[in-house]
Structures are given as C-alpha cells and as structure tokens.
Coordinates of C-alpha atoms and ligand atoms in Angstrom, one line a residue:
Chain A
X1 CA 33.7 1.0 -0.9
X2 CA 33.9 2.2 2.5
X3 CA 35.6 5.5 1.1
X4 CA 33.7 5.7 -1.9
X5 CA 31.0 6.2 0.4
X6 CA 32.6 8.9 2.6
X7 CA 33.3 10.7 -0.6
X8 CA 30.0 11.1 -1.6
X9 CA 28.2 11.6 2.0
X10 CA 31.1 14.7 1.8
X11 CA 30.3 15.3 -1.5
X12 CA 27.1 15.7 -0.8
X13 CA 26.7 17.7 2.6
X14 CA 28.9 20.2 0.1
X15 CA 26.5 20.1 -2.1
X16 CA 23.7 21.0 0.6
X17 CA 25.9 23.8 1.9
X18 CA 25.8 25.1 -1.8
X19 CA 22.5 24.2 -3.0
X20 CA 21.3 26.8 0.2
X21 CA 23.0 29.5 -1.7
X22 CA 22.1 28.7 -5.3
X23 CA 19.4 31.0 -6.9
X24 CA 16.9 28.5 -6.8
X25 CA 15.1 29.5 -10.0
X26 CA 17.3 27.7 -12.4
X27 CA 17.3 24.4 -10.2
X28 CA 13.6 24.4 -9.9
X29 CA 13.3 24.8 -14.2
X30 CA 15.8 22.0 -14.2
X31 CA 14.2 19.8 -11.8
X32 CA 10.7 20.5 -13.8
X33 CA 12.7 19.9 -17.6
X34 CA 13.8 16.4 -15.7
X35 CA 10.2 15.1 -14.9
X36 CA 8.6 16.4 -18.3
X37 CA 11.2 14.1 -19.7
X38 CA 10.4 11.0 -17.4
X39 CA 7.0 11.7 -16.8
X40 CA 6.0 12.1 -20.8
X41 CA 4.5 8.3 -21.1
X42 CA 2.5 9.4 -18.3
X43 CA 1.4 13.3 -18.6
X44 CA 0.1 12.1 -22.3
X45 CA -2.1 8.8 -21.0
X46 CA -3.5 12.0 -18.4
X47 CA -2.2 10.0 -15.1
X48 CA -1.0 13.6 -14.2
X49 CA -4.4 16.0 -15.1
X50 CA -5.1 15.0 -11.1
X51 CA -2.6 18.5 -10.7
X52 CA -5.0 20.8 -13.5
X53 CA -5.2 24.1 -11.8
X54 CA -3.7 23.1 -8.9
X55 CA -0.5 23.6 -6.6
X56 CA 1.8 20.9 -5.0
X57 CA 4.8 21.7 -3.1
X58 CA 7.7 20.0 -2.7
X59 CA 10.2 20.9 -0.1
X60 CA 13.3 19.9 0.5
X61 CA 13.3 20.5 4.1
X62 CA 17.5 21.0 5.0
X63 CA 18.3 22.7 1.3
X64 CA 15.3 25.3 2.0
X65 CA 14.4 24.2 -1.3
X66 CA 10.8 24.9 -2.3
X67 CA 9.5 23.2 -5.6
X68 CA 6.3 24.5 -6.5
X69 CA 4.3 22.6 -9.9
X70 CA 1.6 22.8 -11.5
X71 CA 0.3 21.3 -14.8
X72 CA -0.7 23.6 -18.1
X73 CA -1.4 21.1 -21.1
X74 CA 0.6 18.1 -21.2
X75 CA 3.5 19.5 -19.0
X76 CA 4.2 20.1 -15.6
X77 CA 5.3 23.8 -14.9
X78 CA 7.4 24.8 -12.1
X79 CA 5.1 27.7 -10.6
X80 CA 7.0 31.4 -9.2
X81 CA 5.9 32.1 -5.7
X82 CA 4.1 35.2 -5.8
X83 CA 4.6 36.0 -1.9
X84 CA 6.1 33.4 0.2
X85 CA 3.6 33.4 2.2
X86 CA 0.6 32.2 -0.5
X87 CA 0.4 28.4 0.0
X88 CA 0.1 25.5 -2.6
X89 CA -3.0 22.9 -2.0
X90 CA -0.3 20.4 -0.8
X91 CA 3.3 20.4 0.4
X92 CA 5.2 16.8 0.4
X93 CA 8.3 18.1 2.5
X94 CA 11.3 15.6 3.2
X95 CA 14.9 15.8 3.9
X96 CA 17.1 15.6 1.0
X97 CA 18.7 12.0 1.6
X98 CA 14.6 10.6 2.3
X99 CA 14.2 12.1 -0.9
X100 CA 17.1 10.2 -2.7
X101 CA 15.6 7.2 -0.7
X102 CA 12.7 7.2 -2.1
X103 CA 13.3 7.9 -5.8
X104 CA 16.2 5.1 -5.7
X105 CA 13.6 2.4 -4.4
X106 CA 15.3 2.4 -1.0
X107 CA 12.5 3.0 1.5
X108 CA 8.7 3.1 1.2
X109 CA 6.7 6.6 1.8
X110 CA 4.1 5.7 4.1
X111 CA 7.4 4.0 6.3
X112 CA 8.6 7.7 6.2
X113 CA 5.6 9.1 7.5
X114 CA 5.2 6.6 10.1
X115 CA 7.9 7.5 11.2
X116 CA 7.3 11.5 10.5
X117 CA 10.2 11.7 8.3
X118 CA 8.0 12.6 5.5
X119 CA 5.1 15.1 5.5
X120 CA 2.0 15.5 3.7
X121 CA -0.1 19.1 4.3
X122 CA -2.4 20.6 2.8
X123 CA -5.0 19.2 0.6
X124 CA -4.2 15.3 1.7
X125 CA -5.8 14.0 -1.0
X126 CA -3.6 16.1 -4.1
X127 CA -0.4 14.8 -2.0
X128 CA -1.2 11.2 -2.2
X129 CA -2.3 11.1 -5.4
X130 CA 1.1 12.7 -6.0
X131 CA 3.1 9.8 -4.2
X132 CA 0.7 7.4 -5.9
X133 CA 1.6 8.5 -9.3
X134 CA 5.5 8.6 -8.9
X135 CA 5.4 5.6 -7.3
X136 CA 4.1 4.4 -10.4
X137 CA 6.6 5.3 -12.8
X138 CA 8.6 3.1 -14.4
X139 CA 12.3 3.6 -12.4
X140 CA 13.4 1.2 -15.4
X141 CA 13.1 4.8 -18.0
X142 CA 15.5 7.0 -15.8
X143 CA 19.2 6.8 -17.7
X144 CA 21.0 4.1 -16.0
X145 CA 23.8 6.5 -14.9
X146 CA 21.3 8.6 -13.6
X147 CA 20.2 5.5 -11.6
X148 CA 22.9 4.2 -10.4
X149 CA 24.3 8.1 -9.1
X150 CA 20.9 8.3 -7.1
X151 CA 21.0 4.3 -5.8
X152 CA 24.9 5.5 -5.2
X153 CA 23.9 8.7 -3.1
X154 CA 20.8 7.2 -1.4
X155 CA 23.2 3.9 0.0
X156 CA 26.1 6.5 1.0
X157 CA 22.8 8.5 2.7
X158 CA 21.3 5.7 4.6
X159 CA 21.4 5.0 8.2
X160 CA 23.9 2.7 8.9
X161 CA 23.0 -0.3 11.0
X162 CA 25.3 -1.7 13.1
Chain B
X1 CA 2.5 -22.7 0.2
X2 CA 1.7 -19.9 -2.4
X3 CA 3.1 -16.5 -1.5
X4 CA 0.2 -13.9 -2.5
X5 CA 1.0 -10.5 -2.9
X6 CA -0.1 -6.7 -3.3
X7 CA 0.4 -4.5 -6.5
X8 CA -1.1 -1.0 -6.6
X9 CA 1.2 0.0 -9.4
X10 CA 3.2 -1.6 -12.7
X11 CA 5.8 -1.0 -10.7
X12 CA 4.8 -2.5 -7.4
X13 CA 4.1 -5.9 -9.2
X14 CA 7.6 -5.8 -10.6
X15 CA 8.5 -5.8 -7.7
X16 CA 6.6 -8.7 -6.4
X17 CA 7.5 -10.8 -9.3
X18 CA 11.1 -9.8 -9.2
X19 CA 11.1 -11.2 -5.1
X20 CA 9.2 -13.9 -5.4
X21 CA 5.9 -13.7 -5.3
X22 CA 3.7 -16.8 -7.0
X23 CA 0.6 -14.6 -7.6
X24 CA -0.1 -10.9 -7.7
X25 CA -3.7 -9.2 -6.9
X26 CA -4.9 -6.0 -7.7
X27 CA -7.2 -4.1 -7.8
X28 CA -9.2 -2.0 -10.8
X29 CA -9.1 2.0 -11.0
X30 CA -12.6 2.5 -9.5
X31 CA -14.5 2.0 -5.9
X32 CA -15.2 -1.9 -6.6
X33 CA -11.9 -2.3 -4.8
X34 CA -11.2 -1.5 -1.5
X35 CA -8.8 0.5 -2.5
X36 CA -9.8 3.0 -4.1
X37 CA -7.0 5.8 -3.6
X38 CA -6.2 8.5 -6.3
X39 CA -3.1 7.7 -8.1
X40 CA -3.3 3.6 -7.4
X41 CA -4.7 1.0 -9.5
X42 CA -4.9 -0.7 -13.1
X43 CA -6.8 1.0 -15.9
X44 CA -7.0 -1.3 -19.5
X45 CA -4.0 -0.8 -20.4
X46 CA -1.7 -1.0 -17.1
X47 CA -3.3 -4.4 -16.5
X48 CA -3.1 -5.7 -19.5
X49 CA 0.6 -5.0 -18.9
X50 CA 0.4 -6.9 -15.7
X51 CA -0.6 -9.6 -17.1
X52 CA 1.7 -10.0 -19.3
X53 CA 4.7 -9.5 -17.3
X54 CA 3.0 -12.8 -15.0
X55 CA 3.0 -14.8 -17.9
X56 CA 6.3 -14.3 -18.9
X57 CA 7.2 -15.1 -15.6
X58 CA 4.9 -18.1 -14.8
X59 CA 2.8 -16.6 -12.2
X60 CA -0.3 -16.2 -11.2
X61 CA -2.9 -12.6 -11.1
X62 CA -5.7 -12.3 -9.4
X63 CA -8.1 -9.4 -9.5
X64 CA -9.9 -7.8 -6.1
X65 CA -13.2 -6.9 -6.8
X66 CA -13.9 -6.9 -3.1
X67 CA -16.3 -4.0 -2.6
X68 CA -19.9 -4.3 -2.2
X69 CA -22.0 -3.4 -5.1
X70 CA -24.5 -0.4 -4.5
X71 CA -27.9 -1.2 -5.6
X72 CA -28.3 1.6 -7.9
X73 CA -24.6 0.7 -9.7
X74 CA -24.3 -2.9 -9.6
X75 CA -23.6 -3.3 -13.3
X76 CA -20.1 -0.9 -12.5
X77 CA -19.5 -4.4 -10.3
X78 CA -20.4 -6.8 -13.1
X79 CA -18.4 -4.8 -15.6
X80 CA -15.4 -5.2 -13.3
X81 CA -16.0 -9.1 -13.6
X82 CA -16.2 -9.0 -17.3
X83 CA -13.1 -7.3 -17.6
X84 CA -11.1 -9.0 -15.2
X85 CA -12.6 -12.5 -17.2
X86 CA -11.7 -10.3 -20.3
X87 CA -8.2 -9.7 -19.4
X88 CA -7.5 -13.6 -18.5
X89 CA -7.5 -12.9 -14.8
X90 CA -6.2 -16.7 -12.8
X91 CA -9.1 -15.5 -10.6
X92 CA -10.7 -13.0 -8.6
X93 CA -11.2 -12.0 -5.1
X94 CA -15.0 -11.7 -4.3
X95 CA -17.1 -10.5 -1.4
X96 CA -20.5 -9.6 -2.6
X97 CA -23.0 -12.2 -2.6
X98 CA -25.1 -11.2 -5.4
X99 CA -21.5 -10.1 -7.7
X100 CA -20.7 -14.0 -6.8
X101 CA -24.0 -15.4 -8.1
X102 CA -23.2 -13.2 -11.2
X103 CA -19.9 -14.6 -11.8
X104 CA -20.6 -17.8 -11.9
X105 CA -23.5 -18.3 -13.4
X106 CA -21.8 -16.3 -16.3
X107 CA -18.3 -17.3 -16.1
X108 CA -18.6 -21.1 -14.9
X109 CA -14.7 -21.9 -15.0
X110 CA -13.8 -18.3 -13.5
X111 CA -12.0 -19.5 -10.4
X112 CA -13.5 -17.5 -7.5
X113 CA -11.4 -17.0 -4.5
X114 CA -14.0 -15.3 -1.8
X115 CA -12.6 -12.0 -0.2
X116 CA -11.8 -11.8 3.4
X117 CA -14.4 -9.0 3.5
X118 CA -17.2 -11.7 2.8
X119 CA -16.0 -12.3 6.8
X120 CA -16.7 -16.2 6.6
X121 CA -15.2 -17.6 9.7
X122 CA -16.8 -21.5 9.5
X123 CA -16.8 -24.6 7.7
X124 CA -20.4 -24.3 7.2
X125 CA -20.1 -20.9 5.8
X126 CA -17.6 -21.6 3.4
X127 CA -19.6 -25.0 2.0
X128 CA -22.5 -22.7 1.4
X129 CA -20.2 -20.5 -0.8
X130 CA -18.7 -24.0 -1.9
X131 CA -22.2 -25.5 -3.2
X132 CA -23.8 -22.4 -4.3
X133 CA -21.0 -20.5 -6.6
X134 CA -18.1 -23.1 -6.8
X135 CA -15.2 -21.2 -4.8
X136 CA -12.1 -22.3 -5.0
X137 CA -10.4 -20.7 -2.4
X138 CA -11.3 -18.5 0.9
X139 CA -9.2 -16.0 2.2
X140 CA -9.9 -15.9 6.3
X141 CA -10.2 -13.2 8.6
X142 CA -7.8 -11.6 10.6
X143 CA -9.9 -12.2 14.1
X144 CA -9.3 -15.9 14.0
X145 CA -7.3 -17.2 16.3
X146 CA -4.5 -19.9 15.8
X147 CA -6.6 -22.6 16.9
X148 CA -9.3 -21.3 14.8
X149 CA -7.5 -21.5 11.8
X150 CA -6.4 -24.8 12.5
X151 CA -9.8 -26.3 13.3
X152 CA -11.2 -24.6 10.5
X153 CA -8.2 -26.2 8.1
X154 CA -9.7 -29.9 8.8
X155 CA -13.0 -29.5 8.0
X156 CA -12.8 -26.7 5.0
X157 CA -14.2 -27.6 1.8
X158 CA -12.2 -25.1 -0.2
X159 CA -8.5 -24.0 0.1
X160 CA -7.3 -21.8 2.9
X161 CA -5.3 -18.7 2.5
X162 CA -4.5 -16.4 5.8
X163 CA -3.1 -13.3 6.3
X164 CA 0.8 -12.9 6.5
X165 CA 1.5 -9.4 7.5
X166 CA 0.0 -5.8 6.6
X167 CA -1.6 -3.2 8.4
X168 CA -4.3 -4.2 10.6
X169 CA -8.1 -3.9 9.9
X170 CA -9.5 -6.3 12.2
X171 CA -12.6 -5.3 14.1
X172 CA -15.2 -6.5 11.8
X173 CA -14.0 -7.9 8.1
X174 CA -16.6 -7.0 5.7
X175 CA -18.7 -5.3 8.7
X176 CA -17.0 -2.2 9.5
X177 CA -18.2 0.9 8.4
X178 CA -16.9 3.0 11.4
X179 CA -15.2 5.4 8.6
X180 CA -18.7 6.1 7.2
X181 CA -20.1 7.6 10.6
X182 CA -17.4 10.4 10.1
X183 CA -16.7 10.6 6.4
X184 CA -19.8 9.3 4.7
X185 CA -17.7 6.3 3.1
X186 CA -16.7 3.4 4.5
X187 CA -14.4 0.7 2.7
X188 CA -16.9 -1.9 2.0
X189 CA -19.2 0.5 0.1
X190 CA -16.7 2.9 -1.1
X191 CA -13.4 1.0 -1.4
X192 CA -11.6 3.5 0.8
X193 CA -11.6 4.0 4.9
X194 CA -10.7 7.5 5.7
X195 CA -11.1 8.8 1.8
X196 CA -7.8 11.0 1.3
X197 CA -9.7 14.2 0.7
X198 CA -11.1 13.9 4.5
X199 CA -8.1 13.5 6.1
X200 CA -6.3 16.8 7.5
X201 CA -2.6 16.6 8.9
X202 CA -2.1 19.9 10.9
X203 CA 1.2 20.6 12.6
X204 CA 0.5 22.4 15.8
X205 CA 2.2 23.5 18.7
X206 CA 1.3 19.7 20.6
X207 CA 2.1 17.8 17.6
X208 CA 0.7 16.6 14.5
X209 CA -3.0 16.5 14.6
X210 CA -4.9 13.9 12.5
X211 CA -8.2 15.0 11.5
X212 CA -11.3 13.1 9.6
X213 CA -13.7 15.5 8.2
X214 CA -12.9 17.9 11.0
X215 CA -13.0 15.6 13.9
X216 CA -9.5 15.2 15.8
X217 CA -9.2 11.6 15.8
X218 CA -5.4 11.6 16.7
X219 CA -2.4 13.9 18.3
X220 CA 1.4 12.3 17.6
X221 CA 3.9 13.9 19.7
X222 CA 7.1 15.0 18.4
X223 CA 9.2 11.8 18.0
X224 CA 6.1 9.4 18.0
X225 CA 5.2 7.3 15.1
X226 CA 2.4 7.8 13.3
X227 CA -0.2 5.2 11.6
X228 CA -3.0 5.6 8.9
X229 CA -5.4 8.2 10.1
X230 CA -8.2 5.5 9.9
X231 CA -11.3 6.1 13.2
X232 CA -10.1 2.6 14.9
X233 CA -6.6 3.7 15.6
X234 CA -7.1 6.7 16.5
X235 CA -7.3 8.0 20.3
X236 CA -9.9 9.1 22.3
X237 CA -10.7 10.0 25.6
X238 CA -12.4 6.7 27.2
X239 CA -13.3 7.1 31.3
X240 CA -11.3 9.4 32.0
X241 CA -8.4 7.7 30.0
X242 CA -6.8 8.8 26.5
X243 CA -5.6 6.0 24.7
X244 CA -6.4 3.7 21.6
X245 CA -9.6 2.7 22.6
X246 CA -10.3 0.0 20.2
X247 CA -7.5 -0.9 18.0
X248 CA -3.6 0.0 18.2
X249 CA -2.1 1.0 15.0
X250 CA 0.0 -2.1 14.5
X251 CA 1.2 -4.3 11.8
X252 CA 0.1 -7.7 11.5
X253 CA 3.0 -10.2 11.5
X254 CA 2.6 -14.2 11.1
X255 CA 5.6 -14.9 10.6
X256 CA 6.5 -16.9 13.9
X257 CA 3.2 -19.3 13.0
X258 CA 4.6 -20.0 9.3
X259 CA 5.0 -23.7 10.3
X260 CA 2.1 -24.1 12.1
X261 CA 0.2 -22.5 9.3
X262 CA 1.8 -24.9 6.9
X263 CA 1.3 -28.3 8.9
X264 CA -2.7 -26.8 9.2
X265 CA -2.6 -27.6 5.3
X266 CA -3.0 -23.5 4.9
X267 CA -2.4 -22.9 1.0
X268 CA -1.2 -19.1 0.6
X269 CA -0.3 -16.8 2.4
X270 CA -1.3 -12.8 1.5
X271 CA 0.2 -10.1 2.1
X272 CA -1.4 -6.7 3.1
X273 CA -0.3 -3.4 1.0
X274 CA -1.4 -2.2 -2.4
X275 CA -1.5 1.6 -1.5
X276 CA 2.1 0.8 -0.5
X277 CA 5.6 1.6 -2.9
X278 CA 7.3 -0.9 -4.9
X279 CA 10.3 -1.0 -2.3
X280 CA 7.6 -1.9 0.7
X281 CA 6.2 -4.7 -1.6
X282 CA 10.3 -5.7 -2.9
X283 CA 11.2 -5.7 0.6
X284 CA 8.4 -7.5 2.5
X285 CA 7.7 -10.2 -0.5
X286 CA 11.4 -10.8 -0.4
X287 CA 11.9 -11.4 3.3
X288 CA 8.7 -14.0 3.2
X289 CA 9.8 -15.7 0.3
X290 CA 13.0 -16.2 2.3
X291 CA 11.0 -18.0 5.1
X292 CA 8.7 -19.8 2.6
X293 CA 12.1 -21.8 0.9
X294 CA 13.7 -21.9 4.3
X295 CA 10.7 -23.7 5.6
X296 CA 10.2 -26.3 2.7
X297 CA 13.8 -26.7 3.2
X298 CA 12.8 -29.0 6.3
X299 CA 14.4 -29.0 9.6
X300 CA 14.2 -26.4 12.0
X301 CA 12.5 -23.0 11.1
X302 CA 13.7 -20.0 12.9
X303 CA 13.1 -16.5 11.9
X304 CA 16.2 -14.8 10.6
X305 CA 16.7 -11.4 12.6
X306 CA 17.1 -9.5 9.5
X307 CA 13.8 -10.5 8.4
X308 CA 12.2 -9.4 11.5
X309 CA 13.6 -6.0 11.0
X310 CA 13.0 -5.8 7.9
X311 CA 9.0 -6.6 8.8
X312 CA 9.2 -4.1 11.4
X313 CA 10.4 -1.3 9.9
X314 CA 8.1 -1.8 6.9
X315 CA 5.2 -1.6 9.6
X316 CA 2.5 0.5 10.6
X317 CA 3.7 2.6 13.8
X318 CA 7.3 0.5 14.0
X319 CA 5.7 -2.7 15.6
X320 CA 4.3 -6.0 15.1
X321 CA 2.0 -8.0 16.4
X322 CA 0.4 -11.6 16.0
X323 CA -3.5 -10.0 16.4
X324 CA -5.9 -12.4 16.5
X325 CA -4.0 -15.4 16.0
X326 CA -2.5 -15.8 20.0
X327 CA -5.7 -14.4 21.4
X328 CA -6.0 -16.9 24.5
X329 CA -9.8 -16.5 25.1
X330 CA -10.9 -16.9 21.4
Ligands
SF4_1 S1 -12.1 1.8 10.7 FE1 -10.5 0.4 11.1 S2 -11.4 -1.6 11.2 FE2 -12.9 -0.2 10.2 S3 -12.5 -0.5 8.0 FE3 -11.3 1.2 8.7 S4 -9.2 0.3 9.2 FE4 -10.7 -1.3 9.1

C-alpha cells in the first residue's frame, strides 16, 4: 500500500510538472465535457441557472490552471479569457490535492477555508452557491473507477499524520 | 440518547444516515429557515427524496422552520408547515409563536419540537409552550451552563435536546440581530447572518480582509485561521485594544459532558452544520455516534483522541470550546 502510494504522489507531482506545460485549452473543454455529463440531473431541474450570465473561476493554484465557466442553456461552457487581466464575478482557487480532497469526500470546504487553504473572491455569494451546488451532487453518479482513482489520489495526497 | 443531525444537501443526509445519525433536520429552500444560503436546502422533490431514504433506513426527519415569520408574509411560514405535514415530516423545529399556534391548532398530532431560537431557558417557559401548543420536545440554548441544563432536566415538562458541537452563535438565541445593523438581515428574520452577497474577502498586503457590506469586520494574517465572517467574531478596536470583542470564533464541543448530559435525562443531542459538506457531517456524526455506543456501553467513558481531532479539525478557527456550559458565574 505504502508504495502504491508513493507511486501515485510521484505520479502525480509528474503530472503537475506537465499539466504547467499543457495547452490548457483542451483540458479546460474536457474538464467542462466532464461536469455536463455529471451535472445533467442537475443543469435540467435549473440547480445551475444561479451561473446565467455570469463568470466563476476556478484555479488551480500550483498547475496555474485557470477554469473559467459560465452557463448558456442547459450547459455549462468553459469561457476563453479575453485578456488575462478581465476578472470572473468569483474565483474558488485551491491547490490541486485540496481539490482532489474535496471531490473525493475527504475534507469539508469551509475546513479549507478556515484554515485559508481554500479561497473564495469575488462575488462571495456566486462562489458559495457554487460549493453549495457541488456539494450537492450525487458522488454515487461519478463512474466507480473514476471514484476510486480520485479517493486513490486524494489518500496518496493527504497529510500524513503521525 | 438520540443523535440529531444537520443535512443541507441529498448528499449531506446520506451521509448522516450512512454514520449514524437517528434523525436528520433540514431545512426548506426559502428564508423560513435559518439557513437560507444559495445552493443549500430541500425543494419538493429533494425532500421528498429525503424522506424516503429515512424510511428505508428507520430514522427519523425533522424539518426547521425556525425563522420568524414577517407580518406581511406569514402565510410563506404556514405554507412551509403544510408542506413539511405534507411530506410526512417526524416533526418540525419551531420558533415563532404565532407559526406554533398555527400548527397546532391545524395539525394536532404534528409533533412540535420548539427551536433553540425561541430562546426558552426555564421550566416555566417551556410548560407555557407545553400547555398552550403541545411541544414535545425543546431544544436549549447554547448560554446555559452545565448546571443549568441539569436543573432545568428535573423539572422540564417536555424532552431535552442540547447542543453537541457546531459553530457558535451564542450571544442571544432567537434575539440577535447584530447582522441586520450592517447588512439589513439578520438570521431570525431572514434566515441568514452575514447574507453571502454582503460579505467581501479581499487579499491585501496585511492579510485577508473580511468585509460586511463595506465595513472591515476582520483582518487574518497570513497563516491564521479564519472563521465565518459573521459581526460577533469579528475584531474590533475596544479601549485601545484590538481583539474579539464579544465572541471568539470557536466551535462548540460537548463532548467531555456526554455523560453528565445523559445521567441529566437529556434526550438528543444536535449537531450544528447544514451549510456544511457531506464529509463535515460523515465525519463529525460518525465520531459522536462512536461516543454515543461507547457510552451506553457502560463503564468508564473517555474521549478517544482521534475523536477529538477529528472535532477539532472539523471546527470553526481549529479550536474547541465548552461555551456556556463551564461558565463558573452562570
Ligand atoms: S452575529 Fe453572531 S450571535 Fe448574532 S446571529 Fe450572527 S452568528 Fe449568531
């Protein structure tokens, strides 16, 4: 287990170091294709229309990753940046492993932010409607191998306590 | 003793039926709760769900409708009555006086559990709610002490259920409406202190700023936990101090008193949290259930170090505290 473990936290820091040099474009229209399919319960019964004509962020703080959605119809859309420097109406920004935490059921958001590992900016109210809404979701509908990677990744992730 | 416990999502009361809980509350998509954040809650359909995943388990669900009505909307309140009643709701959690008289006069075997909001904090407030609308139950405030509770136990003509652990809102159950004098909303009227779409979180130079509405009610340096931006925990500049003037951002944790609590004849235990995640409620509901067994069990009761980290790091600002409960003077 033990190197099972070691394997993936190297697997993984890899993964970082290429991730950073990735084109990000094709990632972000996968990562958008992924939640339309999850999400699809959800963006029909309208739990989503909170996003209409607006812009969250999500950044993946050490992959300089930037996700930016919006919502057009009954999808989400991952929005281009038009200059870098034009900001969404919120930004939820985490590491990579808080990230895995989270969506593996392994630690609680507002515990992040107490303890400033997760960040909300912007329009405060868009961002925790946001976590609301995905904490929501029904983990059960995510392909069981896609589960158990992500519960894999996040345990190989966490802190260890002595 | 019966382990009650928070759902803001499908999800979250999974979770709480998966770890143990005996009964579930939560709360309806609108303000009669308090609260009322964007994204949280039970429409029709997401409760109906709820309840059906209790009964299939064997537990209980009880529905918060712990808000006080406005004048000019009370039939939004009744409404929420009539659906919880219409959903098959175990019971719900009142606060409102008038919402009480309504609910049972109307629904005379709805079981009424009366809201710590309601602030009762005596025997012979609870036998007026007892005579006049038939409660069942009364969930007490958090500024009793230990001793309190305990008198209070003997002479209560209703069942007792006390806080376990949560984030604190102490200063004046039902009362407070400190939020409002910033934001315009205040829980008991609104169903949410510090509404999301006041609150500001500006990284600066210093730290993180917390502001309500504008007003800088908090700077975390880098490193330092943060809490809920709510006007109590926030700190201010007090004779010539800085510091957290009236209430530190701290989690309430009973743990320690469980068999004190249980020899008082206490019947359930609540647990704060349903703007929190399924893995706060899995993890908390889990670690009390633990002590609940371990405590029927018989003989000694000591808490399990893993449990009190687990309650700690689930906490508001990384700490704990007993509140009210070893308060000497009270
Ligand atoms: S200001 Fe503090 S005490 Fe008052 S309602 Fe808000 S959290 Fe509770």
């Amino acid at each position: 287990m033990r190197m099972h473990s070691n394997v993936l936290r190297t697997g993984f820091r890899l993964g970082v170091t290429v991730a950073k040099r990735l084109p990000s474009r094709p990632l972000e229209l996968a990562a958008v294709t992924m939640l339309n399919r999850q999400l699809a319960e959800e963006l029909i019964a309208g739990e989503f229309d909170f996003l209409d004509g607006r812009q969250l962020d999500i950044a993946v703080t050490d992959l300089g990753l930037q996700l930016r959605i919006g919502k057009r119809a009954a999808s989400l859309v991952a929005l281009p940046r038009a200059k870098p420097e034009c900001r969404a109406d919120a930004t939820i920004a985490a590491c990579a492993a808080d990230f895995l935490a989270i969506v593996s059921g392994r630690e609680d958001p507002d515990t992040l932010f107490f303890q400033r590992r997760l960040t909300i900016s912007g329009d405060t109210e868009l961002g925790l409607t946001a976590k609301n809404r995905l904490d929501a979701i029904d983990r059960g509908r995510i392909p069981p191998a896609l589960q158990r990677a992500i519960r894999a990744m996040a345990e190989s992730l966490a802190p260890r306590v002595a | 003793m019966e382990l009650v416990c928070p759902a803001g999502s499908l999800p979250a009361l999974e979770a709480a039926i998966d770890n143990g809980a005996d009964a579930v509350y939560i709360g309806f998509r609108d303000e009669t709760n308090a609260r009322h954040f964007g994204g949280l809650n039970f429409d029709e359909r997401r409760a109906q769900q709820a309840l059906a995943k209790i009964r299939a388990r064997g537990r209980r669900l009880f529905v918060a409708i712990n808000t006080y009505a406005r004048p000019d909307r009370f039939s939004r309140w009744q409404s929420a009555v009539d659906r919880a009643v219409d959903l098959g709701a175990d019971a719900v959690i009142l606060a409102d006086i008038g919402l009480m008289d309504y609910a049972a006069e109307r629904y005379p075997d709805l079981a009424l559990h009366l809201s710590v909001q309601a602030s009762a904090t005596s025997a012979a407030a609870l036998s007026f709610y007892r005579r006049n609308f038939g409660i069942r139950r009364a969930v007490l405030p958090r500024v009793l002490s230990l001793k309190q509770v305990q008198q209070l136990a003997r002479t209560s003509p209703v069942e007792l259920e006390v806080f376990g652990f949560g984030s604190l809102c102490i200063m004046a159950e039902g009362r407070c409406h400190l939020s409002s004098y910033v934001t315009g909303e205040s829980p008991n009227m609104n169903g949410v202190c510090s509404p999301a779409k006041a609150v500001e979180w500006q990284p600066t130079p210093a730290g993180l700023d917390a502001r309500l509405n504008g007003v800088l009610i908090d700077r975390f340096g880098a490193g330092e936990n943060a809490g809920y931006p709510t006007l109590c925990k926030g700190r201010f500049v007090a004779d010539d101090r800085t510091g957290h003037a009236l209430e530190e951002p701290v989690s309430l944790n009973s743990m320690a008193l469980l068999p004190a609590l249980c020899a008082a004849g206490i019947k359930a235990i609540k647990i704060e949290g349903r703007q929190r995640s399924p893995s706060y409620v899995a993890q908390v509901v889990r670690t009390w259930r633990e002590a609940i067994d371990r405590l029927a069990r018989g003989g000694e009761f000591h808490i399990d170090p893993r449990w009190a980290d687990t309650l700690s790091r689930n906490s508001e600002g990384k700490q704990t505290t007993l509140g009210a409960y070893e308060r000497p003077w009270q």
